Coordinates of C-alpha atoms in Angstrom, one line a residue:
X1 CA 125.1 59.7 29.9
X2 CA 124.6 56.1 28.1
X3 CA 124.8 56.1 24.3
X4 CA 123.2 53.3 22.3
X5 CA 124.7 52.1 19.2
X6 CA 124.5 48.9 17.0
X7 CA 127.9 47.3 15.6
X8 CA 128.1 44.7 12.9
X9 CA 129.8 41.8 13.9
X10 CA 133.3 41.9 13.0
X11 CA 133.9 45.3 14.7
X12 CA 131.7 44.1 17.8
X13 CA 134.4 41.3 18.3
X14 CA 137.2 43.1 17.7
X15 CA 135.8 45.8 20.9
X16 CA 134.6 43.0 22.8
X17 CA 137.8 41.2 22.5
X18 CA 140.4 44.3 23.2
X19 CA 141.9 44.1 19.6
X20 CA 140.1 48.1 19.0
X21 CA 139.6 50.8 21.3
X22 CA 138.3 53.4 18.5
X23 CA 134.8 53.3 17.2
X24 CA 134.8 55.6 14.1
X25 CA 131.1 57.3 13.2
X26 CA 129.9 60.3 11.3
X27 CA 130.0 63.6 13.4
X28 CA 126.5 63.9 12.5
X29 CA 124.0 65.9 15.4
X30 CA 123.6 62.4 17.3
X31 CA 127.1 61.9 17.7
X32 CA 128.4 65.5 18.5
X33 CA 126.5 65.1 22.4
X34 CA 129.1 62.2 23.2
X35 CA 132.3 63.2 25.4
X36 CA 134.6 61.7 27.6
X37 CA 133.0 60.1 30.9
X38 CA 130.1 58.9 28.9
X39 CA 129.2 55.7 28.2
X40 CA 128.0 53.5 25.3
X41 CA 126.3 50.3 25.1
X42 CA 127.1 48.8 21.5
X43 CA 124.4 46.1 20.2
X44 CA 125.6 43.0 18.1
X45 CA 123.6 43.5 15.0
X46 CA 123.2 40.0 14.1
X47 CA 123.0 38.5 18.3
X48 CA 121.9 41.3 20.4
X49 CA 124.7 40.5 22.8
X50 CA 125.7 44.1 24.4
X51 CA 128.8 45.5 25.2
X52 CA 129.3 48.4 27.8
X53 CA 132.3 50.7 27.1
X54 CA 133.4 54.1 28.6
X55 CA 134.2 57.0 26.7
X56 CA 137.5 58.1 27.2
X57 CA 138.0 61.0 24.5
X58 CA 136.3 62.1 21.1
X59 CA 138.7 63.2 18.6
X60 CA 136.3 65.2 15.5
X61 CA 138.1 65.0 12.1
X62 CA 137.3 66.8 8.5
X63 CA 137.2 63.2 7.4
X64 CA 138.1 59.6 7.4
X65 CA 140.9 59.8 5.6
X66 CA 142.5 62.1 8.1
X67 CA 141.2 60.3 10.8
X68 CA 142.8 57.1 9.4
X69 CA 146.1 58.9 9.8
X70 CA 145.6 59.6 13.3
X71 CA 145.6 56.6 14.7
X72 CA 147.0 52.6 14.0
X73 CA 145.3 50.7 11.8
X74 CA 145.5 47.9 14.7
X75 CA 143.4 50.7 16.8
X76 CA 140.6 51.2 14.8
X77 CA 139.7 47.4 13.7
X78 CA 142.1 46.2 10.9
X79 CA 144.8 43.5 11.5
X80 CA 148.9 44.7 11.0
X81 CA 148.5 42.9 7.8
X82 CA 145.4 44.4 6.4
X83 CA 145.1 47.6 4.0
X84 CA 143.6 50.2 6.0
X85 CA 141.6 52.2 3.8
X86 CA 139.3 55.0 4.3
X87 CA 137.3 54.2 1.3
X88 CA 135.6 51.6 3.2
X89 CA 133.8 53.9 5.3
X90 CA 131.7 54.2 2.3
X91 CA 129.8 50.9 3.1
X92 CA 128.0 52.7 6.3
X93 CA 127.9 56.1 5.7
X94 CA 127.6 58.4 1.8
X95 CA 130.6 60.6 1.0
X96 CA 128.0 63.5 0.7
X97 CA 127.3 62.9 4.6
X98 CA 131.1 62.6 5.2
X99 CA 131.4 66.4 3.5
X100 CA 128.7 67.4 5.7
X101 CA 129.5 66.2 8.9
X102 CA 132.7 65.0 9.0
X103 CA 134.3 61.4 11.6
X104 CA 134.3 61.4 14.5
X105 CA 137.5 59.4 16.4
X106 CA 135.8 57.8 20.1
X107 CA 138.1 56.6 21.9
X108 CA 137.0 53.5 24.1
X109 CA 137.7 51.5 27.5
X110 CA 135.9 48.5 28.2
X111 CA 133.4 47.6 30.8
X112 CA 131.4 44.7 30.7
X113 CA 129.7 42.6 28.2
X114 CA 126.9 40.0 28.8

């Protein structure tokens, strides 16, 4: 199954360029159908370039914070000498939606980009 999602551009590059391979979203009803073996075709919000990637696992979490303690901040889009903060999940999504639904860890490979 193919999954369609916009990024913004920072994280786009950071996929497109190998520095990530986790995408962090709410676990909201849209998200829950993804699983490994899927795919997902992320859209540059401000180009419209696409980037194909394969789903390799989907790790649920209670939130962000504890998702930000799963994995390096190098993994999920910050430099080694950034702050990774979960707090700034609060730019895409309300901390009411966060209660409700929880992140949602998807871990990524890769395909092609045009």
């Amino acid at each position: 199954m193919i999954h369609y999602m916009n990024l913004n551009p920072g994280p786009f590059q950071w996929i497109a360029s190998g520095k990530k391979d986790v995408e962090m979203r709410l676990n909201d009803e849209r998200r829950k159908g993804i699983k490994a073996g899927d795919f997902i075709e992320f859209t540059h919000t401000g180009t419209g370039e696409k980037l194909l990637v394969e789903v390799v696992g989907c790790h649920p979490f209670r939130d962000f914070a504890e998702l930000y303690k799963a994995y390096p901040k190098t993994r999920i889009g910050y430099s080694k000498f950034s702050k990774a903060d979960p707090k700034d999940m609060l730019q895409y999504y309300s901390q009411e939606k966060i209660d409700r639904y929880g992140a949602l860890a998807i871990e990524i490979r890769i395909l092609k980009s045009e």
